[in-house]
Short mmCIF file of C-alpha atoms in Angstrom, two decimals:
data_model
loop_
_atom_site.label_atom_id
_atom_site.label_comp_id
_atom_site.label_asym_id
_atom_site.label_seq_id
_atom_site.Cartn_x
_atom_site.Cartn_y
_atom_site.Cartn_z
CA MET O 19 17.89 -2.88 27.71
CA ASN O 20 18.64 -5.05 24.63
CA THR O 21 20.98 -4.36 22.13
CA ALA O 22 18.02 -4.21 19.55
CA THR O 23 16.03 -1.10 21.70
CA LYS O 24 19.14 0.22 22.05
CA ALA O 25 19.70 0.55 18.53
CA LEU O 26 15.94 1.79 17.90
CA LEU O 27 16.75 4.60 20.19
CA ALA O 28 19.62 5.73 18.85
CA ALA O 29 18.23 5.50 15.02
CA ALA O 30 15.04 7.72 16.06
CA GLY O 31 16.84 10.55 17.57
CA LEU O 32 13.76 11.60 18.90
CA ALA O 33 11.95 11.92 22.23
CA ALA O 34 8.78 11.24 20.63
CA LEU O 35 9.96 7.77 19.88
CA ALA O 36 12.26 7.35 23.28
CA SER O 37 9.20 6.97 25.39
CA PRO O 38 6.71 4.71 23.67
CA ILE O 39 10.14 2.14 23.55
CA LEU O 40 10.99 2.21 26.98
CA ALA O 41 7.20 2.13 27.88
CA GLN O 42 7.56 -1.37 27.65
CA GLN O 43 9.30 -1.40 31.34
CA ARG O 44 5.93 0.11 32.63
CA GLY O 45 3.99 -2.61 31.25
CA GLN O 46 2.90 -0.74 27.95
CA ALA O 47 2.63 -1.55 24.45
CA ARG O 48 6.23 -2.44 23.08
CA LEU O 49 7.41 -2.95 19.54
CA PRO O 50 7.14 -6.39 17.91
CA ALA O 51 10.48 -7.93 18.23
CA GLU O 52 9.95 -8.51 13.99
CA CYS O 53 9.57 -4.56 13.78
CA ARG O 54 13.16 -4.09 16.06
CA GLU O 55 14.97 -7.22 13.91
CA GLU O 56 13.87 -5.29 10.66
CA ILE O 57 14.87 -1.78 12.11
CA VAL O 58 18.14 -3.60 12.82
CA LYS O 59 18.56 -5.63 9.83
CA LEU O 60 18.19 -2.25 8.22
CA CYS O 61 20.82 -0.16 9.61
CA GLY O 62 22.99 -2.37 12.01
CA THR O 63 23.54 -1.58 15.66
CA ASP O 64 25.87 1.37 15.63
CA ARG O 65 24.15 4.17 17.32
CA SER O 66 26.82 6.62 15.26
CA GLN O 67 25.16 5.44 12.29
CA ILE O 68 21.91 4.12 12.44
CA ARG O 69 19.85 7.39 13.09
CA THR O 70 21.28 8.88 9.27
CA CYS O 71 20.29 5.43 7.98
CA LEU O 72 17.24 5.36 9.20
CA ARG O 73 16.30 8.91 7.53
CA GLU O 74 18.27 7.57 4.34
CA LYS O 75 16.64 4.38 4.28
CA TYR O 76 12.95 4.70 5.66
CA ALA O 77 11.33 3.58 2.87
CA GLY O 78 13.07 0.63 3.30
CA LEU O 79 11.13 -0.29 6.34
CA SER O 80 7.81 -2.70 5.78
CA GLU O 81 4.64 -0.76 5.69
CA SER O 82 3.97 -2.83 8.99
CA CYS O 83 7.00 -2.18 10.57
CA ALA O 84 6.45 1.89 9.80
CA ALA O 85 3.20 1.98 10.80
CA GLN O 86 3.68 0.49 14.12
CA LEU O 87 6.48 3.17 14.55
CA ARG O 88 3.83 5.41 13.67
CA GLU O 89 1.60 4.26 16.34
CA ARG O 90 3.85 4.46 19.29
CA MET O 91 4.19 7.80 18.94
CA GLN O 92 0.58 8.36 18.46
CA GLU O 93 0.26 6.40 21.77
CA ARG O 94 2.57 8.69 23.51
CA ARG O 95 1.30 12.26 22.24
CA GLY O 96 -2.19 11.87 20.14
CA SER O 97 -0.94 14.34 17.30
CA GLY O 98 3.12 14.21 17.74
CA ALA O 99 5.06 14.46 14.69
CA MET O 100 5.41 11.39 12.15
CA MET O 101 8.71 9.11 11.76
CA GLY O 102 10.76 10.59 9.17
CA ALA O 103 12.63 13.10 8.39
CA GLY O 104 11.28 15.66 10.29
CA THR O 105 8.46 16.68 7.71
CA GLY O 106 5.03 15.92 6.39
CA PRO O 107 1.89 16.09 8.46
CA ARG O 108 1.13 15.59 11.99
CA ALA O 109 -1.19 12.21 13.06
CA GLY O 110 -4.06 14.16 13.85
CA GLN O 111 -4.03 14.88 10.05
CA TYR O 112 -5.01 11.84 9.24
CA ALA O 113 -8.61 11.92 9.54
CA SER O 114 -9.54 8.46 8.08
CA GLY O 115 -13.35 8.88 8.93
CA LYS O 116 -15.78 6.35 10.25
CA VAL O 117 -16.40 3.01 8.52
CA SER O 118 -19.56 2.72 7.32
CA SER O 119 -19.69 -0.91 7.06
CA THR O 120 -17.68 -3.90 6.82
CA VAL O 121 -17.97 -6.42 3.98
CA ILE O 122 -16.69 -9.87 4.90
CA TYR O 123 -15.87 -12.52 1.87
CA GLY O 124 -14.29 -15.36 3.54
CA ASP O 125 -13.61 -17.13 6.79
CA HIS O 126 -9.83 -16.02 7.32
CA LEU O 127 -9.54 -12.83 9.86
CA ARG O 128 -8.29 -10.50 6.90
CA GLN O 129 -10.72 -11.28 3.86
CA GLN O 130 -12.85 -8.46 5.03
CA VAL O 131 -13.69 -4.94 3.27
CA ASP O 132 -13.91 -1.68 5.13
CA VAL O 133 -16.37 0.89 3.32
CA TYR O 134 -16.15 4.83 3.79
CA THR O 135 -19.48 5.56 2.25
CA PRO O 136 -20.92 9.76 1.89
CA ASP O 137 -23.57 10.74 3.33
CA ASP O 138 -25.19 12.01 0.17
CA ALA O 139 -24.05 8.77 -1.87
CA VAL O 140 -26.36 7.61 -4.62
CA GLY O 141 -26.47 4.48 -6.92
CA ASP O 142 -24.30 6.42 -9.47
CA THR O 143 -21.17 6.99 -6.87
CA PRO O 144 -18.07 5.36 -8.26
CA LEU O 145 -16.00 3.01 -5.96
CA VAL O 146 -12.03 3.49 -4.78
CA MET O 147 -11.13 0.05 -3.71
CA PHE O 148 -7.69 0.52 -2.07
CA ILE O 149 -4.98 -2.49 -1.32
CA HIS O 150 -2.36 -2.28 0.82
CA GLY O 151 1.10 -3.24 0.67
CA GLY O 152 3.59 -4.93 3.14
CA GLY O 153 5.96 -7.35 1.17
CA TRP O 154 2.93 -9.71 0.36
CA GLN O 155 3.95 -10.98 4.04
CA ARG O 156 2.29 -8.46 6.22
CA GLY O 157 0.21 -4.82 6.73
CA ASN O 158 -3.21 -4.00 7.82
CA HIS O 159 -5.95 -3.00 5.72
CA LYS O 160 -7.24 -0.78 8.71
CA ALA O 161 -3.45 0.66 9.44
CA THR O 162 -2.59 1.84 6.41
CA VAL O 163 -5.65 4.17 5.01
CA GLN O 164 -4.61 7.64 6.54
CA ALA O 165 -6.64 10.37 5.48
CA LYS O 166 -7.62 8.74 1.94
CA PRO O 167 -10.91 7.76 3.40
CA GLN O 168 -11.90 11.30 4.23
CA HIS O 169 -10.21 12.64 1.35
CA PHE O 170 -12.26 10.48 -1.16
CA LYS O 171 -15.19 10.85 0.51
CA ASP O 172 -14.84 14.72 0.00
CA MET O 173 -14.10 13.86 -3.85
CA GLY O 174 -17.65 12.37 -4.22
CA TYR O 175 -16.39 9.07 -4.20
CA VAL O 176 -17.19 5.40 -1.90
CA PHE O 177 -14.00 4.42 -0.87
CA ALA O 178 -13.06 0.81 0.33
CA SER O 179 -9.98 -0.84 1.85
CA ALA O 180 -9.69 -4.29 1.22
CA GLY O 181 -7.87 -6.78 3.35
CA TYR O 182 -6.37 -9.89 2.13
CA ARG O 183 -4.74 -13.13 3.60
CA VAL O 184 -0.80 -12.79 3.33
CA LEU O 185 2.18 -15.28 3.57
CA PRO O 186 2.82 -17.33 4.66
CA ASP O 187 -1.07 -18.40 5.37
CA ALA O 188 -1.47 -17.90 1.72
CA PRO O 189 0.98 -17.31 -1.70
CA VAL O 190 0.57 -14.74 -4.10
CA GLU O 191 -1.52 -16.62 -6.27
CA GLN O 192 -4.27 -16.47 -3.41
CA GLN O 193 -3.69 -12.59 -2.39
CA ALA O 194 -4.50 -11.84 -5.56
CA ALA O 195 -7.98 -14.12 -5.60
CA ASP O 196 -8.71 -12.50 -2.77
CA ILE O 197 -8.88 -9.42 -4.17
CA GLY O 198 -10.96 -10.64 -6.63
CA ALA O 199 -13.59 -12.22 -4.32
CA ALA O 200 -13.52 -9.03 -2.25
CA LEU O 201 -14.18 -7.09 -5.31
CA ARG O 202 -17.00 -9.59 -5.93
CA ALA O 203 -18.41 -9.07 -2.68
CA LEU O 204 -18.35 -5.56 -3.07
CA ARG O 205 -20.02 -5.33 -6.15
CA ALA O 206 -22.93 -8.09 -4.80
CA GLN O 207 -23.53 -5.17 -2.49
CA ALA O 208 -23.48 -2.17 -4.56
CA GLU O 209 -27.22 -0.89 -3.57
CA SER O 210 -27.41 -0.79 -0.05
CA GLY O 211 -23.49 0.69 -0.26
CA GLY O 212 -24.26 3.63 -2.77
CA PHE O 213 -21.62 3.06 -5.31
CA ASP O 214 -22.03 1.77 -9.01
CA PRO O 215 -21.30 -1.83 -9.26
CA GLU O 216 -19.58 -0.66 -13.07
CA LYS O 217 -17.74 2.16 -11.83
CA ILE O 218 -14.43 1.41 -9.47
CA VAL O 219 -11.11 2.22 -9.75
CA LEU O 220 -8.39 -0.60 -7.72
CA MET O 221 -5.77 1.71 -6.25
CA GLY O 222 -2.76 -0.35 -4.60
CA HIS O 223 0.32 0.90 -2.60
CA SER O 224 3.68 -1.16 -2.80
CA ALA O 225 3.02 -5.51 -2.83
CA GLY O 226 -0.92 -3.86 -3.19
CA ALA O 227 0.31 -1.76 -6.51
CA HIS O 228 1.60 -5.69 -7.75
CA LEU O 229 -1.80 -7.11 -6.89
CA ALA O 230 -4.12 -4.25 -8.22
CA ALA O 231 -2.33 -4.82 -11.61
CA LEU O 232 -2.26 -7.87 -11.58
CA VAL O 233 -6.23 -8.34 -10.69
CA ALA O 234 -6.39 -5.75 -13.64
CA THR O 235 -4.39 -7.63 -16.34
CA ASP O 236 -5.09 -10.97 -15.23
CA PRO O 237 -9.15 -11.94 -15.47
CA GLN O 238 -8.74 -15.29 -14.04
CA TYR O 239 -9.19 -13.19 -10.42
CA ALA O 240 -12.00 -10.85 -10.70
CA GLY O 241 -14.04 -13.00 -12.62
CA ASP O 242 -17.07 -11.43 -13.66
CA ALA O 243 -16.06 -8.56 -11.73
CA PHE O 244 -13.49 -7.63 -14.28
CA THR O 245 -14.99 -5.31 -16.75
CA ALA O 246 -16.21 -3.32 -13.77
CA ILE O 247 -12.34 -2.21 -13.21
CA LYS O 248 -12.48 1.13 -14.83
CA GLY O 249 -9.26 2.64 -13.85
CA VAL O 250 -5.82 1.34 -12.00
CA VAL O 251 -4.11 3.66 -9.44
CA LEU O 252 -0.49 2.19 -8.75
CA LEU O 253 1.39 3.92 -5.78
CA ASP O 254 5.30 2.99 -6.08
CA GLY O 255 5.16 -0.34 -7.01
CA ALA O 256 8.25 -2.26 -8.28
CA GLY O 257 7.42 -6.02 -9.13
CA TYR O 258 5.10 -5.09 -12.59
CA ASP O 259 8.15 -7.54 -13.77
CA VAL O 260 8.79 -10.05 -11.21
CA ALA O 261 11.67 -12.04 -12.72
CA GLU O 262 12.90 -8.50 -13.71
CA ALA O 263 13.07 -7.09 -9.83
CA ALA O 264 14.11 -10.28 -8.82
CA ALA O 265 17.51 -9.88 -11.07
CA ARG O 266 17.90 -6.10 -10.65
CA PRO O 267 20.85 -5.79 -8.25
CA THR O 268 19.49 -1.80 -8.01
CA MET O 269 16.55 -3.26 -6.12
CA GLU O 270 16.57 -2.18 -2.40
CA LEU O 271 15.29 -5.45 -1.29
CA PRO O 272 16.40 -8.18 -4.28
CA THR O 273 15.72 -11.35 -2.52
CA LEU O 274 12.65 -10.28 -1.11
CA TYR O 275 10.87 -11.05 -4.72
CA ARG O 276 12.94 -14.43 -4.87
CA ASP O 277 11.87 -15.64 -1.43
CA VAL O 278 7.80 -14.16 -2.08
CA PHE O 279 7.87 -15.27 -5.61
CA GLY O 280 10.24 -18.44 -5.91
CA SER O 281 12.67 -19.28 -8.68
CA ASP O 282 10.52 -20.82 -11.46
CA PRO O 283 10.39 -18.88 -14.32
CA ALA O 284 7.12 -19.85 -14.91
CA ARG O 285 5.15 -18.78 -11.88
CA GLN O 286 7.51 -15.82 -12.27
CA LYS O 287 5.44 -14.64 -15.42
CA ALA O 288 2.23 -15.93 -14.19
CA LEU O 289 2.30 -13.30 -11.23
CA SER O 290 3.74 -11.02 -13.31
CA PRO O 291 1.05 -8.20 -14.67
CA ILE O 292 3.20 -6.86 -17.56
CA SER O 293 2.79 -10.39 -18.76
CA HIS O 294 -0.47 -10.87 -19.19
CA VAL O 295 -0.83 -6.69 -20.86
CA GLY O 296 -2.35 -7.35 -24.65
CA GLY O 297 -5.08 -9.21 -22.88
CA LYS O 298 -8.38 -8.10 -21.19
CA ASP O 299 -6.86 -5.01 -19.67
CA ALA O 300 -8.38 -2.29 -17.24
CA PRO O 301 -8.78 0.86 -19.61
CA HIS O 302 -7.33 3.38 -17.62
CA TRP O 303 -4.00 3.44 -15.58
CA LEU O 304 -1.91 5.67 -13.74
CA ALA O 305 1.26 4.96 -11.96
CA LEU O 306 3.01 6.91 -9.68
CA TYR O 307 6.59 6.30 -8.43
CA VAL O 308 9.02 7.87 -6.03
CA ALA O 309 11.38 10.19 -8.42
CA GLU O 310 14.62 8.72 -6.72
CA ARG O 311 13.62 4.65 -6.74
CA ALA O 312 15.14 3.52 -9.66
CA GLY O 313 13.54 0.02 -9.48
CA SER O 314 9.67 1.68 -8.98
CA LYS O 315 10.74 3.78 -12.00
CA ALA O 316 12.08 1.36 -14.15
CA GLN O 317 8.95 -1.09 -13.24
CA SER O 318 6.19 1.77 -13.11
CA GLU O 319 7.36 2.63 -16.92
CA ALA O 320 7.70 -0.61 -18.53
CA LEU O 321 4.28 -1.42 -17.72
CA ALA O 322 2.74 2.22 -18.86
CA GLY O 323 4.53 1.52 -21.97
CA ALA O 324 3.18 -2.14 -22.84
CA LEU O 325 -0.22 -1.20 -21.81
CA ALA O 326 0.01 2.25 -24.00
CA LYS O 327 1.46 0.17 -26.74
CA ALA O 328 -1.60 -2.34 -26.11
CA GLY O 329 -4.21 0.92 -26.84
CA LYS O 330 -4.73 1.74 -23.07
CA ASP O 331 -4.63 4.89 -21.78
CA ALA O 332 -1.91 4.50 -19.49
CA GLN O 333 0.99 6.82 -17.83
CA ALA O 334 3.57 6.73 -15.54
CA MET O 335 4.37 9.70 -13.26
CA ALA O 336 7.34 10.83 -11.21
CA ILE O 337 6.63 12.07 -7.49
CA THR O 338 9.64 14.12 -6.17
CA GLY O 339 9.98 15.05 -2.80
CA THR O 340 8.35 12.09 -1.21
CA ASP O 341 9.48 8.60 -0.54
CA HIS O 342 8.06 5.24 -0.70
CA GLY O 343 6.13 5.33 2.67
CA ARG O 344 4.75 8.97 2.20
CA MET O 345 3.78 8.30 -1.03
CA ASN O 346 0.96 6.15 0.87
CA ARG O 347 0.27 7.72 4.12
CA GLU O 348 0.44 11.49 2.72
CA LEU O 349 -2.14 11.12 -0.01
CA GLY O 350 -5.32 13.06 0.48
CA THR O 351 -3.09 15.46 2.69
CA ASP O 352 -1.76 18.58 1.74
CA ALA O 353 2.27 17.16 2.36
CA GLY O 354 1.51 14.85 -0.16
CA ALA O 355 -0.43 17.79 -2.61
CA ALA O 356 1.84 16.32 -6.12
CA GLN O 357 0.59 12.65 -5.43
CA THR O 358 -2.93 13.52 -4.38
CA GLN O 359 -4.06 15.80 -7.10
CA ALA O 360 -2.58 13.85 -10.15
CA VAL O 361 -4.77 10.96 -8.84
CA ASP O 362 -7.39 13.55 -8.71
CA ALA O 363 -7.15 14.52 -11.95
CA PHE O 364 -7.33 10.59 -12.87
CA LEU O 365 -10.15 9.90 -11.38
CA LYS O 366 -11.89 12.99 -12.76
CA LYS O 367 -10.37 11.65 -15.89
CA VAL O 368 -12.04 8.25 -15.41
CA PHE O 369 -15.38 8.90 -14.31
CA GLY O 370 -16.34 12.22 -15.62
#
């Protein structure tokens, strides 16, 4: 057993993780090397410290790696416990529902959108389009929806989860362009999808929150679909002002922003949603952030404040008792009641 695997076993401290990781010796699925390396990079290889480190810094894992850990546990136990601090819903509670249709909007495998439509959807049903996170480099529009499709269907909305190209295949500019293209493609199929093409809310988590905010403040990406964006829900994003995020010493991953956005001030500004506020911004905004994440708090409050000053309905709201990953994956569950209630109330205000 290599050092990375030993470190991961010590980190988990749970039989639910031990068996899936050891499964590589029995020809079964194993965690990808990049995920194991990510865990070691985050917490080191000291067996006496790594378990505590992962409990405290679990939010520092990429959404992709966190999802892979959860998938290994689900493979082993079906409805086994979720990775985290020993709390929260079990995997079996994340019933995402059946995909009703898939919209292809480009040649790349990631350029597709899964649509989840309520059985009773009619032409005036609003649409919630979700944008996954992953540090602009990873993530999956299928693996990160968790309970959201079923929850929003039950609330009377059509739910869509948008895939998009990531680094190194596509820089952030092209990622935002993909979101805009996905939005236009969805609207073109609104009639068959059972939703109103003029009643759309964008929702994004982490890097997806940045992309949602960028597309909803800079009309170049969505084009003629821009006016259909009636609201935006941001889940614990911390990159609405790229230059500030890259320079902030308290950011968990300060080098991430420099690696993704580069050092050119003009490019950083162009890709900062806050730089575009005051133009043709979407009218309604809700920026949720983990109360203990200083960077997310500062960025969320700054963006909401700028939008409010520009005359938009915008609010930043702290969510306690959660972390960066749980903010997303527990949305739509009892364990994520705080963020779920906030989002539901926001959508009701936007759509009536």
